[in-house]
mmCIF file of C-alpha atoms in Angstrom:
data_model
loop_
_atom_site.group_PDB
_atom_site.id
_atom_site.type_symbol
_atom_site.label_atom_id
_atom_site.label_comp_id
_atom_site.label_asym_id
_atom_site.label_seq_id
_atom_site.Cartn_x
_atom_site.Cartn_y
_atom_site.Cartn_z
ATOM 1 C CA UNK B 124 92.419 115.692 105.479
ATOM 2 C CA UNK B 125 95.299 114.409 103.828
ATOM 3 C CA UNK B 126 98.914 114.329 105.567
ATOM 4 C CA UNK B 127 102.483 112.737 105.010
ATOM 5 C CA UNK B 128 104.873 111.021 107.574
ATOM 6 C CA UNK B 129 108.472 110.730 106.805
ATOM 7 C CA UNK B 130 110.235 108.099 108.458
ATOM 8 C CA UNK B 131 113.784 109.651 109.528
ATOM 9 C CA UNK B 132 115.066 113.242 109.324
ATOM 10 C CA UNK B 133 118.340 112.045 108.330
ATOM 11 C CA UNK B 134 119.230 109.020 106.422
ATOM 12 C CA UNK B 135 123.107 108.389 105.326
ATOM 13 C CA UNK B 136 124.613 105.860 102.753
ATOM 14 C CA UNK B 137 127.764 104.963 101.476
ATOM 15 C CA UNK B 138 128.151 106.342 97.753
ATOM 16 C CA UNK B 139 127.391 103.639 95.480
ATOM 17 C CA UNK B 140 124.338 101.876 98.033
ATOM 18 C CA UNK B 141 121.149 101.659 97.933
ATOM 19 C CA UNK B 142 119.002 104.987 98.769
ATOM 20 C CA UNK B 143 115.657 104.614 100.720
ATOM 21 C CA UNK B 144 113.379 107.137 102.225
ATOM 22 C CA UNK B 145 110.436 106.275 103.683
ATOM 23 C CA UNK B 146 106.961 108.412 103.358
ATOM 24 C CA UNK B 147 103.663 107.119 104.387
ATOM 25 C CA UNK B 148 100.600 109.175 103.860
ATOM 26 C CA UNK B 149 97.007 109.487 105.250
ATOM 27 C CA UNK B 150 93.936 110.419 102.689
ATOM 28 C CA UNK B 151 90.399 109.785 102.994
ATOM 29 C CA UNK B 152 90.126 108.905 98.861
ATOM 30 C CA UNK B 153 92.669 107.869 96.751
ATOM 31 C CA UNK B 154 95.636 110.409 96.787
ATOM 32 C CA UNK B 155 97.950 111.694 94.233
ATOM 33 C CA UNK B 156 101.067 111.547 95.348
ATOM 34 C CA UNK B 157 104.990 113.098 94.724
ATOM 35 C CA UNK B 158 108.447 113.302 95.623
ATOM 36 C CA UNK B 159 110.401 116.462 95.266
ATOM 37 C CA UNK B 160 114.312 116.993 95.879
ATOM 38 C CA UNK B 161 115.528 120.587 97.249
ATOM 39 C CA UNK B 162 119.426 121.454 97.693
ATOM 40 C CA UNK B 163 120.724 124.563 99.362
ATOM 41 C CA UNK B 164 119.109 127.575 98.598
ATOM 42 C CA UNK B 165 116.987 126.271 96.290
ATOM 43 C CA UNK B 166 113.039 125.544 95.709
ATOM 44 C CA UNK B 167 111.888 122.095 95.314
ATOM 45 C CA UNK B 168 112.256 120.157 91.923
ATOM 46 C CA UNK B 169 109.892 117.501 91.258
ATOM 47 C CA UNK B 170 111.528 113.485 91.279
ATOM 48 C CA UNK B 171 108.286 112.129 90.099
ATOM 49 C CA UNK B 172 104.305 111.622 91.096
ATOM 50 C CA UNK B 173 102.020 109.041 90.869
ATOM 51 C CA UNK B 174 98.345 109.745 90.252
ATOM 52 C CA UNK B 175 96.778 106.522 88.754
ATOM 53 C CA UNK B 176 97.962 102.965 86.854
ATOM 54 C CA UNK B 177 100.767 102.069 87.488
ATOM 55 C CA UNK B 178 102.042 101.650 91.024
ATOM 56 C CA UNK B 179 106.022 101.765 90.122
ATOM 57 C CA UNK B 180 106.763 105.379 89.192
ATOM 58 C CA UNK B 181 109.654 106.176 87.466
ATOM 59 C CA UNK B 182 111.483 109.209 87.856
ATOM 60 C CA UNK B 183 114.510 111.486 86.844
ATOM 61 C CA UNK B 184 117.946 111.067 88.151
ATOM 62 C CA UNK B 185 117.385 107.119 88.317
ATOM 63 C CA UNK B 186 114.532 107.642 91.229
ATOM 64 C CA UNK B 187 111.473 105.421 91.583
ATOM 65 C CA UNK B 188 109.104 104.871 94.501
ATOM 66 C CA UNK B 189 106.456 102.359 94.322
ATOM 67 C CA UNK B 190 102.348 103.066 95.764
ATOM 68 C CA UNK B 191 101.187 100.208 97.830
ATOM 69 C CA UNK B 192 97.515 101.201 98.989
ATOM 70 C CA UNK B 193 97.451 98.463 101.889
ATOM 71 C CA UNK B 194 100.436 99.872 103.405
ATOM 72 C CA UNK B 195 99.409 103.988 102.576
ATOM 73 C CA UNK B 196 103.274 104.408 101.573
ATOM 74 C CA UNK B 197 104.936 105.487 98.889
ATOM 75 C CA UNK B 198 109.044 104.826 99.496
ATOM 76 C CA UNK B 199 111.825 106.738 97.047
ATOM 77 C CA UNK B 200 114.729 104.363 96.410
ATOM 78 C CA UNK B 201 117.654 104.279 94.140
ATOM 79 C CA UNK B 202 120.038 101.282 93.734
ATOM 80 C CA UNK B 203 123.255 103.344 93.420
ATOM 81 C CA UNK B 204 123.975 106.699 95.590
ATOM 82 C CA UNK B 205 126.055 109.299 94.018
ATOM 83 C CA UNK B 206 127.375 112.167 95.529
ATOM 84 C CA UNK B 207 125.114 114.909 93.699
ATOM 85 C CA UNK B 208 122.228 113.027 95.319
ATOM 86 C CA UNK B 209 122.919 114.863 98.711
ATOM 87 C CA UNK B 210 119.988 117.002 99.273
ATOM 88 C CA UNK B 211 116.744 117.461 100.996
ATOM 89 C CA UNK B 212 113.988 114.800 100.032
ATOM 90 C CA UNK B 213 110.301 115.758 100.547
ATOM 91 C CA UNK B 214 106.948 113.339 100.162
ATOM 92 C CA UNK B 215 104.074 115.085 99.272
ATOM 93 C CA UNK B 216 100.149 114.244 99.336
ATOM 94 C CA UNK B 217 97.093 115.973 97.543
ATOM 95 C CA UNK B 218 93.530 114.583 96.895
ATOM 96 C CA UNK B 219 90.300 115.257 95.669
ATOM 97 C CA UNK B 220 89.075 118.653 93.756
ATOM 98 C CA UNK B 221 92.352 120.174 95.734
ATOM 99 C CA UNK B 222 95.743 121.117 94.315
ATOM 100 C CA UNK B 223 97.088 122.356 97.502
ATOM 101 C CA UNK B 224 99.925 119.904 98.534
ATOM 102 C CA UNK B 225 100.949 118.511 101.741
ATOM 103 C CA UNK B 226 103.964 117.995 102.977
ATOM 104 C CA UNK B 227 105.915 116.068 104.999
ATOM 105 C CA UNK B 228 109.305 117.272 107.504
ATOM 106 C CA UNK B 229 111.553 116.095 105.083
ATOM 107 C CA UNK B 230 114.734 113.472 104.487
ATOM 108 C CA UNK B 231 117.712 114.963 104.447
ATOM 109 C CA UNK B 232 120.010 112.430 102.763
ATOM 110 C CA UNK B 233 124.011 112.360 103.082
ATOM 111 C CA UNK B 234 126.321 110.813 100.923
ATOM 112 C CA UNK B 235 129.599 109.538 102.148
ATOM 113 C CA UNK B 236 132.489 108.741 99.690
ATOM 114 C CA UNK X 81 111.539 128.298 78.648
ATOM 115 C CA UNK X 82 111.282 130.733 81.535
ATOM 116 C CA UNK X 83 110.444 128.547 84.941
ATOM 117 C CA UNK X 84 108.970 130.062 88.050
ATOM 118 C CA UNK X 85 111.309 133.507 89.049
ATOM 119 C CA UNK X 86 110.411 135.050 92.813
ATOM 120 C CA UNK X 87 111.488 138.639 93.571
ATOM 121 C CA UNK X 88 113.057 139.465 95.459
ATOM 122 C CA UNK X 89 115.509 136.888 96.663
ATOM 123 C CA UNK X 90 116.282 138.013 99.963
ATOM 124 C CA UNK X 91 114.565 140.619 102.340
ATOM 125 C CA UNK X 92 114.700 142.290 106.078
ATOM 126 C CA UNK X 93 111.651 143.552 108.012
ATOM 127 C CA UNK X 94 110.811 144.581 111.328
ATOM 128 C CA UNK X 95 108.077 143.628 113.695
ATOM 129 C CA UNK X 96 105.397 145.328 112.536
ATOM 130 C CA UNK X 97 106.156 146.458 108.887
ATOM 131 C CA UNK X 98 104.115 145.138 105.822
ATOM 132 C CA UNK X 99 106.011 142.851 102.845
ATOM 133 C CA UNK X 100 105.319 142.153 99.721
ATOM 134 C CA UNK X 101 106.441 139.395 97.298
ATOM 135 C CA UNK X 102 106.149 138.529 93.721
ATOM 136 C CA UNK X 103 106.088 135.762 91.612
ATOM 137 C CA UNK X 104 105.722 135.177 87.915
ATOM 138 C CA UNK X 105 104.427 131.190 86.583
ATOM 139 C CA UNK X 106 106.052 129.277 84.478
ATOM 140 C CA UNK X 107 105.038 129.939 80.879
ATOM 141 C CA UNK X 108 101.825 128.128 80.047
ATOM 142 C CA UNK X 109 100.979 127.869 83.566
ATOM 143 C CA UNK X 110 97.944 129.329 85.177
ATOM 144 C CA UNK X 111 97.643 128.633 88.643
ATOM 145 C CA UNK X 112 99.952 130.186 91.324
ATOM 146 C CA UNK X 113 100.441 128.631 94.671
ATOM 147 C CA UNK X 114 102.032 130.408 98.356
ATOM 148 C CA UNK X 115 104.007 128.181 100.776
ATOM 149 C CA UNK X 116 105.832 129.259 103.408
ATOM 150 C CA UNK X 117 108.722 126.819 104.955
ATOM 151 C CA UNK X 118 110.206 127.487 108.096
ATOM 152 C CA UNK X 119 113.805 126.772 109.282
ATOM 153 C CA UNK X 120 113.593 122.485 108.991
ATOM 154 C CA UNK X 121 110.984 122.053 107.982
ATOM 155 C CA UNK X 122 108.296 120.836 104.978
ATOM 156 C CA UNK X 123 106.540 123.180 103.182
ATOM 157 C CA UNK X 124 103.243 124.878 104.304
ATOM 158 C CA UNK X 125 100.969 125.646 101.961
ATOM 159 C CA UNK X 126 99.356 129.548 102.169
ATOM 160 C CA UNK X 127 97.022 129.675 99.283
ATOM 161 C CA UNK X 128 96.337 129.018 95.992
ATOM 162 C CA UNK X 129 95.265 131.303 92.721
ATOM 163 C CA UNK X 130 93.461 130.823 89.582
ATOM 164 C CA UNK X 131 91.580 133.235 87.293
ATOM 165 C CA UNK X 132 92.720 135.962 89.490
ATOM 166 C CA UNK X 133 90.719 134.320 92.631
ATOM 167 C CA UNK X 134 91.648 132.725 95.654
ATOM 168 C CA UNK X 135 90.437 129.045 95.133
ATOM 169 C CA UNK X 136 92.150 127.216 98.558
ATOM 170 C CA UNK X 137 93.774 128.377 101.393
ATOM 171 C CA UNK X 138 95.426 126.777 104.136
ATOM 172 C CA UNK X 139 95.997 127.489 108.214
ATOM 173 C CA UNK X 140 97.140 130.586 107.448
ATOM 174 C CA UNK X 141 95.934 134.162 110.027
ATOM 175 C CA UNK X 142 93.722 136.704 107.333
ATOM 176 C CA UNK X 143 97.453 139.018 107.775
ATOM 177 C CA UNK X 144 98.595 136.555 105.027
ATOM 178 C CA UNK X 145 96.570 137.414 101.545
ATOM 179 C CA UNK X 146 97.143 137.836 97.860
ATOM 180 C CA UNK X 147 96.924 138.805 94.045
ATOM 181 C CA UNK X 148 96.701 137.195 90.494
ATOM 182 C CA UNK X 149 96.953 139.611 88.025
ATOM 183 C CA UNK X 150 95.631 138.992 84.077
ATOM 184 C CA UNK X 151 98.934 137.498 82.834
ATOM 185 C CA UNK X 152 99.002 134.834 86.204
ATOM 186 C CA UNK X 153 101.877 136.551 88.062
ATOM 187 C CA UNK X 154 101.017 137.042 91.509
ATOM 188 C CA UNK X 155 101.961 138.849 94.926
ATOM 189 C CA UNK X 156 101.826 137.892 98.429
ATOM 190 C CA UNK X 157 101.339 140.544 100.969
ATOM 191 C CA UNK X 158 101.898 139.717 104.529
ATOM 192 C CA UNK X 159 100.769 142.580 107.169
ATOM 193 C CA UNK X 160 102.196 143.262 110.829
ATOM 194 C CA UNK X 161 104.903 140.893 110.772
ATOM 195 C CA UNK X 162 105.643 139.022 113.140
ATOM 196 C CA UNK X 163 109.177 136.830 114.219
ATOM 197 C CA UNK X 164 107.635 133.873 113.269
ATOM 198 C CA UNK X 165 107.018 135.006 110.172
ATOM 199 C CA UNK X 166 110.869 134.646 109.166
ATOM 200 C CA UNK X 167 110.974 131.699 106.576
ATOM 201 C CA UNK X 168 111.949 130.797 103.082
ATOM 202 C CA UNK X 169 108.370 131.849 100.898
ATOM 203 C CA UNK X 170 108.280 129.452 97.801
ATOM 204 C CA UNK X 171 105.748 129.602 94.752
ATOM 205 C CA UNK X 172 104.864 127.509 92.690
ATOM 206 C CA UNK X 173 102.944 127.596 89.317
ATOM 207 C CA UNK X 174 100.376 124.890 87.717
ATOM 208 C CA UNK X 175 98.459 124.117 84.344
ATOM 209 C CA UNK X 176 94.931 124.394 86.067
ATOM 210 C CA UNK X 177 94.117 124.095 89.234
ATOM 211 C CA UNK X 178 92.651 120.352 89.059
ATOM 212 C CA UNK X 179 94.007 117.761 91.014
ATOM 213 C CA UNK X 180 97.248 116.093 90.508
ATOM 214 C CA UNK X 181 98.228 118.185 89.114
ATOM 215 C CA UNK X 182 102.399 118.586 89.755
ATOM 216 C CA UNK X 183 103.824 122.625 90.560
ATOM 217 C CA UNK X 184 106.790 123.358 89.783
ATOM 218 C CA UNK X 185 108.500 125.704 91.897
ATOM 219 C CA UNK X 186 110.608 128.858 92.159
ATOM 220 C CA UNK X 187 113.500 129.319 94.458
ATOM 221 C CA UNK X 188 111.961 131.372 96.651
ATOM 222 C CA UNK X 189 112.011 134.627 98.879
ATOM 223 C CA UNK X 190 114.534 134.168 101.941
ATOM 224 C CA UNK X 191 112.268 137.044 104.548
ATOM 225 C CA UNK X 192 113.971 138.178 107.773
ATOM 226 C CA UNK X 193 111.853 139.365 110.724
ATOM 227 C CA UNK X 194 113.947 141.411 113.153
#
């Protein structure tokens, strides 16, 4: 069964640094994975997925996380924090015939000015 | 364009009582997925629903079940509540029910257990 590890319940940069959160996964065939954001009170809103091809993903808001099979991650980054990015970051994993996700704890990211 | 809306948005039970939530897709979207997140944590997933049937369902107790109805709105229906059951209940609608494919998600149902 599929699963997701998040490296770090809290990660804090400076506004204007680089943003990474680390996921690493665990699937038994090749996975289809995503990112989604969630602020306060708020459901989850998709960053971006990868499913096959290309192994840098783009994303909105100036996300991108990259696949690398031999290391079963799949890191978010962004070269320039702003403020609005302070939220709750979640990885997510689903394979085969399934469309039921998995999910990992969650990042929650701060932003200092 | 009318995204995924949850009803209602916040709601207080007792120990014991029966709930139950709604949720209407996305429009063009098909396939109707429960999670249930807890206090800190990820998102669980409950089940999932496609031409009115319940396709997958996760480590949830048989208290926990559900409805699709002809035009892909569904309701989740959770009996003898317990404490633990307090948690933020999120849906989230599809275009089929194949893999890969991404949900996008409604704001969810905020349920107190008291």
């Amino acid at each position: 069964a599929q699963s997701v590890t998040q490296l770090g319940s809290h990660v804090s940069v400076s506004e204007g640094a680089l943003v990474l959160l680390r996921c690493n996964y665990s699937s038994s065939v090749p996975p289809y994975l995503f990112w989604y954001v969630q602020y306060p009170n708020q459901g989850l809103q998709l960053l971006l997925k990868y499913t096959t091809g290309a192994t840098l993903v783009k994303g909105i808001n100036g996300f991108e996380a990259e696949f690398k099979k031999s290391e079963t991650s799949f890191h978010l980054t962004k070269p320039s924090a702003h403020m609005s990015d302070a939220a709750e970051y979640f990885c997510a994993v689903s394979e085969g015939n399934n469309n039921d996700m998995r999910f990992g704890a969650g990042t929650r990211l701060t932003v200092k000015p | 364009d009318a995204g995924v809306t949850q009803s209602p948005t916040h709601l207080i039970k007792t120990r014991g009582q029966q709930v139950t939530l709604r949720c209407s897709p996305k429009s063009g979207h098909d396939t109707v997925s429960w999670y249930q997140q807890a206090l800190g944590q990820g998102p669980q997933f409950i089940f999932q629903y496609y031409e009115e049937e319940e396709r997958q369902r996760g480590n949830f107790p048989d208290r926990f079940s559900g409805h699709q109805f002809p035009n892909y709105s569904s309701e989740l229906n959770v009996n003898a509540l317990l404490l633990g059951d307090s948690a933020l209940y999120l849906c989230a609608s599809s275009l089929g029910s194949g893999p890969g494919q991404p949900q996008h998600f409604g704001d969810g149902t905020r349920l107190s257990i008291l």
